[in-house]
Amino acid sequence: MVDSAEIDLTRLEQDAKLDSTKNLLEVFKICKTFGTLRANHDVSFTLKAGEVHALLGENGAGKSTLMKILYGIQKADSGSITFMGKVVNIDSPAIARNLGLGMVFQDLRLIPALTVWENVALHTKLGGKILRKNNICELIDQASQRYGLAVDPNAKVGDLSIGEWQRVELIKVLLAGAKVLILDEPTSVLAPQEVDALFDIIRRLKNDGVGIVIITHKLREVRAIADRVSVLRGGKQILCDLPAQDITNDDLVKAMVGEFVNPITNSDRGSGSSSQSTLVALDLTLRAHGEGTGLKGVDFDVKSGEILGIAGIAGNGQRELADLLTGARMADRGDIELKGQRLTVAGPKHYRMAGMLGVVADPIREFVVPGLTVAEHAALWLATSSKKLRFDIGSATKWLHQVADRIGLPLAPSSKRLDQLSGGNIQRVILTLAFADPSQGLVVSYPTRGLDVRTAEMTHGLLIDARKQGTAVVLISEDIDELLSLSDRIAVISHGRISGLLEAKNTDRLEIGRLMTQEAS
Amino acid sequence: MSIFSPLAPKQDPPLDDLVNHEVEKKFSWSNLYRSSNMTFLLILTYIGSFFLFGLVALARGANPFGVFGAMLQSSVLNVGSIEQVILRAVPISLAALAVAVPARAGLVNVGGEGQLIMGAVAATGIGVAIGASVPGPIAWVAMAVAGAIAGAIWAGISGVLRTKMGANEAVTTLLMNFVANDVMLYLIYQPWRDKFSSGQPQSQPLAQSAQLPALFGSQLNLGVVIALVLAVVTWYLIRKSHWGFALRVVGGNQEAARRAGLPINKLLISSMLVGGSLAGLGGMLNLAGLEYQLVPGITASFGYVAFLASWLGRHDPIKVVVASLVFSAIALSGNGIQLGFGLDGSIVDVLLALIVMAPLFLSKTRKAAAK
């Protein structure tokens, strides 16, 4: 509970005097249908002041819909929302903000060209018609000290790290007077150390009487921070308002997935089957273009039948590395060799034909052609992996059916337009194509992005299979658990350099996290 | 669904793709509007265009019904006019196909006018030089080849500028129109000027044998058949050929095409070359089948009308030909107005613009209603 003697009276604190046994927010039997899909069906949960409530569920479970309803972006078909004892009608985000509901989105919504205080001023309308810089900066400083949200009000937002962005978002929402904070997958962009710092902040907010809803699918976070949990699956409520200590991890997974999924791990990791290096990167160097750090002399080798994990915070050179390894960009300096054959100067097609395949990092930008069907994308994939440019959609369809049967990832109908499918469905198509035939080398960027737990595990299985077949796999991911359980070795990338090369079985999250945040020397 | 059953999800269907299709069930006018038949709405907007045009005529003091009557009379109400409409539609539709092919690769070719002109210039050069001394068919083929090559070069320049230097092809093709016009004017004022033309700047006319003969006692000639065949060939090229598929990929997502290893520059330039050669051929057919000599304004801005026709037909070769016929009729209908009503014939340009804008308005408002 709040220790009101210790700190000055602020708006926040008055609200925090609410009895913690009373509910700050009650969500009751919310229903929402889109066409024939029930996105939310009788969903309820309650939130007390000074509580962290974790809302768990897979992709497509209906978490985001629920949050959008709470924040006034969408309207529920039925059900009620009670805020501080009153039934409220939240028709727009402005109403939600005025009530004291603050939302921190997964894609942080700040304006990079403006400074921190300008962004805050924009959101909160502090100081009325005339911008009073000093007032706003003071408020920001107060809030940062109180909650440990270290941030410089005069810094340009575009220059900040992603962790700092998130802190600015939090300050913005808090200064707008939020009594309930909704955090949508807040840790997905953070390094482990930053996650710990965020949890510290959440604990302080909680002590101050703020009610916090945290949307997540990571059990680790539930354990670390949540007081109570609710679980959604397929739009239905599976668990409601359960104290976190009353449920085991296994039961939580079962609640989320519906059945127990055996996490697939690389059981004999580190026991490299061959000593021969299949894929070698030598002194790869690329100037920084726009976003990203470029690469500054990256060396590594991947043996046949080995998975090399690349860990790092987004934007530290992973994109550039994946681009170079698949021939999508050319290095300014350095070499790439596959089975002793130098690939560096050739274009993407030569990489493909030499047996170097890739799973792209940004499917919409780099893979999906608007207007083309799933089958046509398969035809494109086949045509560009062979010498002659021949697009045979009929036989590509047949081929895709066979491959899909073998690979086992559920695919959308091949006559559907790919650009009209969801991220998860697009990703399944891309994975099916990449794993269709054994390859010499495989560069996989964020393979399980947008996938539900079951297909994510199937994808991990495919990676292990590829390893068994002797493929040299480079796995780029921001999910350290994924890297730890699949990789033989892990290379940590920071500021465009490899800051450490670790045996996966002899390391842990903290060591990786330390290397991830290592400053450039 | 059954055809796709081997690919259908074996377990639960992936839930997340269904969330994208938001459909409100409550009744509202905007829902009715959204769900009504697209063709019906399209026809409504076209009627609206004519209505607005009628208002414009009324504002200029003319009786709208009289104006419409005169327009119909001079375009589609008698056989002679219909034949004229079809003849004019030949260069328009070929120049429109010259827009449609690069559009497949995401390029905007505004240079139909210049490519028509250069096609006509090259055809004149060849036709005047050899037209009188070789049999007709040989002259036709030589002129056609020259016209197509000239058009291809003219468009290809913009293609190369785009791929090598990143110059926006919409701008360069537009500017090349003015260059082409000046080249033609120079030729007919100076070296190619017809000495017997009593002071008019114009080239020598083609020899009788080099002109395309009329068919079956009508005004129509071989050009009409060629235009139709080329429309079908173009349709096949961009819809069915490997080249057309690759163009579609480049036009849809150039970054994806690059990563797939498609030869993007080659594809972009080749689309401009093919498009330009079609327009060049259109210029040749216009010359050999209709004008017989170079005169200032020989294209009558058909290149720009063709640009609109291609967009109205959504770059689908068959629809583009239909749109070209419609625009040709509207363009000719201006003659009737000119004769009867004291209005300037160019007022039909208003109708042309309204018809192009009508479907745009439709897609815009449907999107707004969908929100």
Tab-separated table of C-alpha atoms in Angstrom, chain B residues 97-361:
chain	number	residue	atom	x	y	z
B	97	LEU	CA	-1.283	0.011	-74.190
B	98	ALA	CA	2.048	1.847	-74.042
B	99	VAL	CA	0.907	3.139	-70.661
B	100	ALA	CA	-0.496	-0.192	-69.524
B	101	VAL	CA	2.637	-2.300	-70.060
B	102	PRO	CA	5.068	-0.186	-67.989
B	103	ALA	CA	2.298	0.312	-65.430
B	104	ARG	CA	2.497	-3.406	-64.791
B	105	ALA	CA	6.035	-2.850	-63.563
B	106	GLY	CA	4.977	0.170	-61.552
B	107	LEU	CA	6.184	2.750	-64.072
B	108	VAL	CA	4.128	5.770	-65.087
B	109	ASN	CA	4.506	6.467	-68.804
B	110	VAL	CA	3.068	9.893	-69.573
B	111	GLY	CA	4.977	9.935	-72.865
B	112	GLY	CA	2.419	8.344	-75.172
B	113	GLU	CA	2.118	11.636	-77.025
B	114	GLY	CA	5.835	11.903	-77.772
B	115	GLN	CA	6.082	8.244	-78.672
B	116	LEU	CA	3.157	8.604	-81.101
B	117	ILE	CA	4.845	11.604	-82.676
B	118	MET	CA	8.215	9.909	-83.030
B	119	GLY	CA	6.541	6.843	-84.523
B	120	ALA	CA	4.844	9.075	-87.085
B	121	VAL	CA	8.076	10.971	-87.782
B	122	ALA	CA	10.067	7.797	-88.388
B	123	ALA	CA	7.299	6.358	-90.547
B	124	THR	CA	7.183	9.565	-92.583
B	125	GLY	CA	10.929	9.471	-93.095
B	126	ILE	CA	10.844	5.932	-94.420
B	127	GLY	CA	7.531	6.322	-96.229
B	128	VAL	CA	8.542	9.421	-98.131
B	129	ALA	CA	11.949	7.981	-98.980
B	130	ILE	CA	10.892	4.598	-100.333
B	131	GLY	CA	7.086	4.747	-100.489
B	132	ALA	CA	6.909	5.583	-104.200
B	133	SER	CA	9.491	3.050	-105.337
B	134	VAL	CA	8.528	-0.200	-103.551
B	135	PRO	CA	5.262	-2.165	-103.441
B	136	GLY	CA	2.771	-1.104	-100.749
B	137	PRO	CA	3.164	-3.999	-98.300
B	138	ILE	CA	6.937	-3.605	-98.203
B	139	ALA	CA	6.560	0.099	-97.484
B	140	TRP	CA	4.011	-0.633	-94.745
B	141	VAL	CA	6.260	-3.125	-92.999
B	142	ALA	CA	9.284	-0.828	-93.251
B	143	MET	CA	7.303	2.102	-91.893
B	144	ALA	CA	5.846	-0.016	-89.085
B	145	VAL	CA	9.273	-1.258	-88.036
B	146	ALA	CA	10.710	2.256	-88.138
B	147	GLY	CA	7.776	3.640	-86.146
B	148	ALA	CA	8.010	0.939	-83.510
B	149	ILE	CA	11.773	1.368	-83.132
B	150	ALA	CA	11.456	5.151	-82.851
B	151	GLY	CA	8.739	4.856	-80.194
B	152	ALA	CA	10.787	2.274	-78.305
B	153	ILE	CA	13.872	4.477	-78.319
B	154	TRP	CA	11.872	7.474	-77.149
B	155	ALA	CA	10.381	5.565	-74.214
B	156	GLY	CA	13.575	3.612	-73.606
B	157	ILE	CA	15.502	6.825	-72.926
B	158	SER	CA	13.240	7.467	-69.947
B	159	GLY	CA	13.619	3.840	-68.865
B	160	VAL	CA	17.398	4.120	-68.856
B	161	LEU	CA	17.293	7.487	-67.068
B	162	ARG	CA	15.122	5.887	-64.439
B	163	THR	CA	17.258	2.811	-63.843
B	164	LYS	CA	20.684	4.394	-64.153
B	165	MET	CA	20.117	7.785	-62.588
B	166	GLY	CA	16.905	7.428	-60.638
B	167	ALA	CA	15.132	10.120	-62.668
B	168	ASN	CA	11.376	9.910	-62.233
B	169	GLU	CA	9.991	8.410	-65.448
B	170	ALA	CA	6.703	10.294	-65.176
B	171	VAL	CA	8.602	13.563	-65.418
B	172	THR	CA	11.060	12.513	-68.117
B	173	THR	CA	8.425	10.938	-70.364
B	174	LEU	CA	6.306	14.065	-70.059
B	175	LEU	CA	9.233	16.320	-70.985
B	176	MET	CA	10.164	14.052	-73.883
B	177	ASN	CA	6.733	14.821	-75.354
B	178	PHE	CA	7.735	18.430	-75.863
B	179	VAL	CA	11.065	17.427	-77.333
B	180	ALA	CA	9.300	15.092	-79.773
B	181	ASN	CA	6.873	17.804	-80.809
B	182	ASP	CA	9.727	20.238	-81.426
B	183	VAL	CA	11.647	17.663	-83.440
B	184	MET	CA	8.606	17.162	-85.639
B	185	LEU	CA	7.992	20.904	-86.031
B	186	TYR	CA	11.610	21.459	-86.985
B	187	LEU	CA	11.398	18.749	-89.629
B	188	ILE	CA	8.210	20.031	-91.234
B	189	TYR	CA	9.231	23.672	-91.126
B	190	GLN	CA	12.687	23.004	-92.491
B	191	PRO	CA	14.143	19.902	-94.152
B	192	TRP	CA	10.987	17.888	-94.812
B	193	ARG	CA	8.754	20.794	-95.793
B	194	ASP	CA	6.451	20.055	-98.674
B	195	LYS	CA	7.313	22.539	-101.469
B	196	PHE	CA	3.842	22.330	-102.950
B	197	SER	CA	1.991	23.070	-99.749
B	198	SER	CA	1.215	26.733	-100.388
B	199	GLY	CA	2.969	27.917	-97.270
B	200	GLN	CA	1.519	25.403	-94.779
B	201	PRO	CA	4.173	23.715	-92.680
B	202	GLN	CA	3.712	20.047	-93.493
B	203	SER	CA	5.703	17.137	-94.821
B	204	GLN	CA	5.290	15.602	-98.243
B	205	PRO	CA	2.313	13.277	-98.315
B	206	LEU	CA	2.905	9.528	-98.575
B	207	ALA	CA	2.731	8.038	-102.017
B	208	GLN	CA	-0.655	6.498	-102.733
B	209	SER	CA	0.749	2.970	-102.569
B	210	ALA	CA	2.291	3.558	-99.143
B	211	GLN	CA	-1.037	4.614	-97.623
B	212	LEU	CA	-3.076	1.931	-95.911
B	213	PRO	CA	-6.023	1.109	-98.168
B	214	ALA	CA	-9.593	1.196	-96.918
B	215	LEU	CA	-11.203	-2.196	-96.351
B	216	PHE	CA	-14.528	-3.482	-97.651
B	217	GLY	CA	-15.659	-0.147	-98.996
B	218	SER	CA	-15.613	1.422	-95.530
B	219	GLN	CA	-13.238	4.022	-94.149
B	220	LEU	CA	-11.623	1.374	-91.936
B	221	ASN	CA	-8.180	0.009	-92.754
B	222	LEU	CA	-5.709	-2.653	-91.713
B	223	GLY	CA	-4.671	-0.557	-88.690
B	224	VAL	CA	-7.861	-1.474	-86.885
B	225	VAL	CA	-7.092	-5.178	-87.183
B	226	ILE	CA	-3.495	-4.641	-86.113
B	227	ALA	CA	-4.562	-2.663	-83.041
B	228	LEU	CA	-6.981	-5.389	-81.989
B	229	VAL	CA	-4.412	-8.146	-82.509
B	230	LEU	CA	-1.808	-6.181	-80.554
B	231	ALA	CA	-4.265	-5.657	-77.708
B	232	VAL	CA	-4.709	-9.414	-77.443
B	233	VAL	CA	-0.962	-10.012	-77.744
B	234	THR	CA	-0.315	-7.438	-75.026
B	235	TRP	CA	-2.927	-9.071	-72.845
B	236	TYR	CA	-1.167	-12.384	-73.291
B	237	LEU	CA	2.240	-10.847	-72.634
B	238	ILE	CA	1.393	-9.197	-69.367
B	239	ARG	CA	-1.095	-11.740	-68.078
B	240	LYS	CA	0.333	-15.046	-69.192
B	241	SER	CA	3.991	-14.749	-70.087
B	242	HIS	CA	6.910	-15.251	-67.719
B	243	TRP	CA	8.023	-11.755	-68.571
B	244	GLY	CA	4.637	-10.340	-67.609
B	245	PHE	CA	4.676	-12.208	-64.305
B	246	ALA	CA	8.125	-10.852	-63.509
B	247	LEU	CA	6.899	-7.333	-64.345
B	248	ARG	CA	4.048	-7.842	-61.924
B	249	VAL	CA	6.426	-8.825	-59.147
B	250	VAL	CA	8.612	-5.787	-59.805
B	251	GLY	CA	5.571	-3.530	-59.905
B	252	GLY	CA	4.071	-5.063	-56.775
B	253	ASN	CA	7.105	-4.959	-54.511
B	254	GLN	CA	10.432	-3.968	-55.972
B	255	GLU	CA	12.308	-4.822	-52.803
B	256	ALA	CA	10.867	-8.346	-52.825
B	257	ALA	CA	11.754	-8.656	-56.513
B	258	ARG	CA	15.301	-7.541	-55.805
B	259	ARG	CA	15.657	-10.060	-53.005
B	260	ALA	CA	14.240	-12.784	-55.226
B	261	GLY	CA	17.027	-11.951	-57.651
B	262	LEU	CA	14.920	-10.717	-60.568
B	263	PRO	CA	16.815	-8.541	-63.079
B	264	ILE	CA	14.902	-5.407	-62.164
B	265	ASN	CA	16.617	-2.914	-64.451
B	266	LYS	CA	16.258	-5.148	-67.474
B	267	LEU	CA	12.591	-5.657	-66.698
B	268	LEU	CA	11.893	-1.953	-66.202
B	269	ILE	CA	13.674	-0.940	-69.394
B	270	SER	CA	12.105	-3.733	-71.434
B	271	SER	CA	8.631	-2.695	-70.284
B	272	MET	CA	9.333	0.821	-71.517
B	273	LEU	CA	10.712	-0.494	-74.805
B	274	VAL	CA	7.679	-2.677	-75.445
B	275	GLY	CA	5.304	0.118	-74.448
B	276	GLY	CA	7.126	2.678	-76.579
B	277	SER	CA	7.134	0.411	-79.616
B	278	LEU	CA	3.361	-0.021	-79.321
B	279	ALA	CA	2.836	3.749	-79.224
B	280	GLY	CA	5.335	4.227	-82.055
B	281	LEU	CA	3.377	1.772	-84.122
B	282	GLY	CA	0.235	3.693	-83.222
B	283	GLY	CA	1.857	6.831	-84.581
B	284	MET	CA	2.743	5.024	-87.797
B	285	LEU	CA	-0.823	3.697	-88.229
B	286	ASN	CA	-2.240	7.156	-87.583
B	287	LEU	CA	-0.008	8.525	-90.302
B	288	ALA	CA	-0.369	5.781	-92.893
B	289	GLY	CA	-4.079	5.200	-92.303
B	290	LEU	CA	-5.488	8.619	-91.546
B	291	GLU	CA	-3.274	11.680	-91.956
B	292	TYR	CA	-0.853	10.621	-94.741
B	293	GLN	CA	1.515	13.478	-93.891
B	294	LEU	CA	3.036	15.183	-90.881
B	295	VAL	CA	1.189	18.335	-89.849
B	296	PRO	CA	1.414	20.339	-86.627
B	297	GLY	CA	-0.845	18.799	-83.989
B	298	ILE	CA	-1.037	15.526	-85.900
B	299	THR	CA	-1.679	13.560	-82.698
B	300	ALA	CA	-4.472	15.885	-81.502
B	301	SER	CA	-3.321	15.158	-77.918
B	302	PHE	CA	-4.307	11.509	-78.356
B	303	GLY	CA	-1.275	10.579	-76.240
B	304	TYR	CA	-2.780	12.247	-73.202
B	305	VAL	CA	-6.255	10.886	-73.888
B	306	ALA	CA	-4.614	7.461	-74.090
B	307	PHE	CA	-3.009	7.963	-70.686
B	308	LEU	CA	-6.452	8.515	-69.217
B	309	ALA	CA	-7.868	5.556	-71.143
B	310	SER	CA	-5.263	3.230	-69.670
B	311	TRP	CA	-6.038	4.353	-66.146
B	312	LEU	CA	-9.770	4.111	-66.735
B	313	GLY	CA	-9.270	0.560	-68.033
B	314	ARG	CA	-7.081	-0.206	-65.020
B	315	HIS	CA	-4.239	-1.149	-67.369
B	316	ASP	CA	-6.098	-4.258	-68.505
B	317	PRO	CA	-5.443	-4.385	-72.289
B	318	ILE	CA	-8.972	-5.425	-73.246
B	319	LYS	CA	-10.657	-2.838	-71.035
B	320	VAL	CA	-8.138	-0.276	-72.232
B	321	VAL	CA	-9.282	-0.780	-75.827
B	322	VAL	CA	-12.900	-0.282	-74.789
B	323	ALA	CA	-11.989	2.857	-72.873
B	324	SER	CA	-10.067	4.107	-75.917
B	325	LEU	CA	-13.170	3.682	-78.076
B	326	VAL	CA	-15.255	5.622	-75.573
B	327	PHE	CA	-12.734	8.436	-75.382
B	328	SER	CA	-12.368	8.503	-79.134
B	329	ALA	CA	-16.138	8.936	-79.404
B	330	ILE	CA	-16.154	11.727	-76.839
B	331	ALA	CA	-13.238	13.469	-78.542
B	332	LEU	CA	-15.011	13.341	-81.917
B	333	SER	CA	-18.320	14.414	-80.411
B	334	GLY	CA	-16.700	17.798	-79.834
B	335	ASN	CA	-16.986	18.449	-83.568
B	336	GLY	CA	-20.779	18.426	-83.390
B	337	ILE	CA	-20.769	20.938	-80.558
B	338	GLN	CA	-18.415	23.176	-82.422
B	339	LEU	CA	-20.691	23.304	-85.429
B	340	GLY	CA	-24.015	23.804	-83.751
B	341	PHE	CA	-23.826	25.596	-80.449
B	342	GLY	CA	-21.217	28.274	-80.406
B	343	LEU	CA	-19.517	26.406	-77.587
B	344	ASP	CA	-15.897	25.533	-77.999
B	345	GLY	CA	-15.438	21.899	-78.919
B	346	SER	CA	-12.822	21.504	-76.244
B	347	ILE	CA	-15.661	21.528	-73.706
B	348	VAL	CA	-15.830	17.761	-74.208
B	349	ASP	CA	-12.524	17.617	-72.327
B	350	VAL	CA	-14.602	18.393	-69.251
B	351	LEU	CA	-16.674	15.270	-69.839
B	352	LEU	CA	-13.530	13.251	-70.441
B	353	ALA	CA	-12.061	14.359	-67.149
B	354	LEU	CA	-15.301	13.699	-65.287
B	355	ILE	CA	-15.465	10.162	-66.646
B	356	VAL	CA	-11.897	9.445	-65.553
B	357	MET	CA	-12.554	10.858	-62.119
B	358	ALA	CA	-15.862	9.073	-61.556
B	359	PRO	CA	-14.436	5.669	-60.563
B	360	LEU	CA	-11.765	7.369	-58.456
B	361	PHE	CA	-14.490	9.086	-56.520
